[in-house]
CSV table of C-alpha atoms in Angstrom, one decimal:
chain,number,residue,atom,x,y,z
A,1,MET,CA,170.1,86.6,191.1
A,2,PHE,CA,173.6,85.7,192.3
A,3,SER,CA,176.6,87.1,190.6
A,4,PRO,CA,178.2,84.3,188.5
A,5,ALA,CA,181.5,84.7,190.4
A,6,ILE,CA,179.8,84.4,193.8
A,7,LYS,CA,177.7,81.4,192.5
A,8,ASN,CA,180.9,79.7,191.3
A,9,LEU,CA,182.5,80.0,194.7
A,10,LEU,CA,179.4,78.8,196.5
A,11,ASP,CA,179.2,75.8,194.1
A,12,LYS,CA,182.7,74.9,195.4
A,13,LYS,CA,181.1,74.4,198.9
A,14,SER,CA,177.6,73.4,197.9
A,15,GLY,CA,178.3,69.7,198.6
A,16,THR,CA,178.9,70.6,202.3
A,17,PHE,CA,175.5,72.2,202.8
A,18,PHE,CA,173.8,68.8,202.7
A,19,ILE,CA,173.8,66.3,205.6
A,20,PRO,CA,172.5,62.9,204.5
A,21,ALA,CA,169.6,61.2,206.2
A,22,SER,CA,171.8,58.5,207.6
A,23,LYS,CA,173.4,61.1,209.9
A,24,ILE,CA,170.2,62.8,211.0
A,25,ALA,CA,168.1,62.2,214.1
A,26,PHE,CA,164.4,61.8,213.2
A,27,VAL,CA,161.3,60.3,214.7
A,28,GLN,CA,158.3,58.6,213.1
A,29,ASP,CA,154.9,60.2,213.1
A,30,ASP,CA,153.2,57.3,214.9
A,31,ALA,CA,155.8,57.0,217.6
A,32,PRO,CA,154.8,57.7,221.2
A,33,LEU,CA,155.6,61.2,222.4
A,34,TYR,CA,157.8,59.9,225.1
A,35,HIS,CA,160.1,58.3,222.5
A,36,ALA,CA,160.5,61.7,220.7
A,37,PHE,CA,161.1,63.3,224.1
A,38,LEU,CA,164.0,61.0,224.7
A,39,ILE,CA,165.5,61.5,221.3
A,40,LEU,CA,165.3,65.2,221.4
A,41,THR,CA,166.7,65.3,224.9
A,42,LYS,CA,169.6,63.0,223.9
A,43,VAL,CA,170.6,64.7,220.6
A,44,ARG,CA,170.1,68.2,221.8
A,45,TYR,CA,168.8,69.5,218.5
A,46,ASP,CA,166.2,72.3,218.5
A,47,LYS,CA,164.0,70.5,216.0
A,48,ILE,CA,164.0,67.2,214.1
A,49,PRO,CA,162.2,65.9,211.0
A,50,VAL,CA,159.2,63.6,211.4
A,51,LEU,CA,158.9,60.8,208.9
A,52,ASN,CA,156.0,58.5,208.0
A,53,LYS,CA,156.3,54.8,207.3
A,54,GLU,CA,157.1,55.6,203.6
A,55,LYS,CA,160.1,57.7,204.8
A,56,CYS,CA,158.4,61.0,203.6
A,57,VAL,CA,158.8,64.1,205.8
A,58,VAL,CA,155.4,64.9,207.2
A,59,GLY,CA,156.4,67.3,210.0
A,60,LEU,CA,158.9,68.8,212.3
A,61,LEU,CA,159.1,68.4,216.1
A,62,SER,CA,160.8,70.4,218.8
A,63,LEU,CA,161.3,69.8,222.5
A,64,ALA,CA,159.3,73.0,223.1
A,65,MET,CA,156.3,71.5,221.3
A,66,ILE,CA,156.5,68.4,223.6
A,67,THR,CA,156.9,70.3,226.8
A,68,ASN,CA,154.0,72.6,225.9
A,69,LYS,CA,151.8,69.5,226.0
A,70,MET,CA,153.2,68.7,229.5
A,71,LEU,CA,152.4,72.1,231.0
A,72,LEU,CA,149.0,72.1,232.8
A,73,THR,CA,147.5,75.0,234.6
A,74,ASP,CA,149.1,74.3,237.9
A,75,HIS,CA,151.8,71.6,237.3
A,76,ILE,CA,153.8,69.7,234.8
A,77,SER,CA,152.6,66.2,233.8
A,78,THR,CA,154.4,63.5,232.0
A,79,SER,CA,151.1,61.6,231.2
A,80,PRO,CA,150.7,63.3,227.8
A,81,LEU,CA,154.0,61.6,226.8
A,82,THR,CA,152.4,58.2,227.0
A,83,ILE,CA,149.0,59.2,225.6
A,84,LEU,CA,149.9,61.3,222.6
A,85,LYS,CA,151.7,60.3,219.4
A,86,VAL,CA,154.3,62.5,217.6
A,87,LYS,CA,151.7,63.3,214.9
A,88,ASP,CA,149.4,64.9,217.5
A,89,VAL,CA,152.1,67.5,218.4
A,90,MET,CA,154.3,68.0,215.3
A,91,GLN,CA,154.4,71.1,213.1
A,92,THR,CA,152.8,70.3,209.8
A,93,THR,CA,153.5,73.5,207.9
A,94,PHE,CA,157.1,73.8,207.0
A,95,SER,CA,159.5,74.4,204.1
A,96,LYS,CA,161.2,71.5,202.4
A,97,ILE,CA,163.3,71.4,199.2
A,98,ASN,CA,164.2,69.1,196.3
A,99,PHE,CA,167.7,69.9,194.9
A,100,THR,CA,166.5,69.4,191.3
A,101,GLN,CA,163.7,71.9,191.8
A,102,THR,CA,165.3,74.7,193.9
A,103,THR,CA,168.1,77.2,193.2
A,104,LEU,CA,170.9,78.2,195.6
A,105,GLU,CA,169.1,81.6,195.9
A,106,THR,CA,165.8,80.0,196.9
A,107,GLN,CA,167.6,77.8,199.4
A,108,LEU,CA,169.2,80.9,200.9
A,109,HIS,CA,165.9,82.7,201.2
A,110,LEU,CA,164.3,79.8,202.9
A,111,LEU,CA,167.2,79.4,205.3
A,112,ILE,CA,166.6,83.0,206.6
A,113,ASP,CA,163.6,81.8,208.6
A,114,ASN,CA,164.6,78.1,209.0
A,115,SER,CA,167.7,76.7,210.7
A,116,PHE,CA,167.5,73.7,208.4
A,117,LEU,CA,165.5,72.5,205.4
A,118,PRO,CA,164.5,68.9,204.9
A,119,VAL,CA,165.6,67.6,201.5
A,120,VAL,CA,163.4,65.2,199.6
A,121,ASN,CA,163.9,63.4,196.3
A,122,ASP,CA,161.4,63.5,193.3
A,123,THR,CA,159.1,61.0,195.1
A,124,GLY,CA,159.1,62.9,198.4
A,125,ILE,CA,161.5,60.5,200.2
A,126,PHE,CA,163.6,62.1,202.9
A,127,GLN,CA,167.2,62.5,201.8
A,128,GLY,CA,168.7,64.6,204.6
A,129,ILE,CA,168.8,68.3,205.6
A,130,LEU,CA,170.3,71.5,204.3
A,131,THR,CA,171.5,73.7,207.2
A,132,ARG,CA,171.8,77.4,207.7
A,133,ARG,CA,175.0,76.8,209.6
A,134,GLU,CA,176.7,75.1,206.6
A,135,TRP,CA,175.4,77.9,204.3
A,136,ILE,CA,177.0,80.5,206.6
A,137,LYS,CA,180.3,78.6,206.6
A,138,ALA,CA,180.2,78.6,202.7
A,139,PHE,CA,179.5,82.4,202.8
A,140,ASN,CA,182.4,82.8,205.1
A,141,PHE,CA,184.6,80.9,202.6
A,142,VAL,CA,183.4,83.2,199.8
A,143,VAL,CA,184.1,86.4,201.8
A,144,HIS,CA,187.6,85.3,202.8
A,145,ASN,CA,188.6,83.8,199.5
A,146,PHE,CA,186.9,85.9,196.8
A,147,GLU,CA,190.1,87.8,195.8
A,148,ASN,CA,192.1,84.5,195.7
A,149,TYR,CA,189.9,83.5,192.7
A,150,TYR,CA,189.0,86.9,191.1
A,151,ASN,CA,190.6,90.2,190.4
A,152,VAL,CA,188.4,92.9,191.8
A,153,ILE,CA,188.3,96.4,190.2
A,154,PRO,CA,186.1,99.0,191.9
A,155,ILE,CA,183.5,100.7,189.8
A,156,LYS,CA,183.4,104.5,190.2
A,157,ASN,CA,180.6,105.6,192.6
A,158,GLN,CA,177.6,106.7,190.6
A,159,ASN,CA,176.0,108.6,193.5
A,160,LYS,CA,175.6,112.3,192.7
A,161,ASN,CA,176.4,113.3,196.3
A,162,ASN,CA,179.8,111.7,196.2
A,163,ASN,CA,181.1,113.2,192.9
């Protein structure tokens, strides 16, 4: 559990963790793989959300997943880009969050292994992403500003070896 003082400072920055869907590159699950290849090449993101027609997040897609399909035993082929759909290649097991159902602590734990988390509303519609980068920036704010908000008094060391 977060210290109340730490949580208070993180709450000051928590609005910056979220990047709305309108600013996020994504691809639809039924799009041709070549379309996703072009998007990922242009935006230069490691991974992007995959949405279905109902705007629900159904997967994640990376350039590495696409190029893996292009690698044959003795050469590289672009033909899979015209044959396959995004849903044939995408990662289907991934973490996503709903702000009303997850705590800051849960978000932090999930971001340890994920560079971003898709955010959905109560009906599963994609709202945007929560990024590790923004969380680290908020932590940086806490580390550099904690004593501007709180008086800190050290507690005596309870370790027997240091008495």
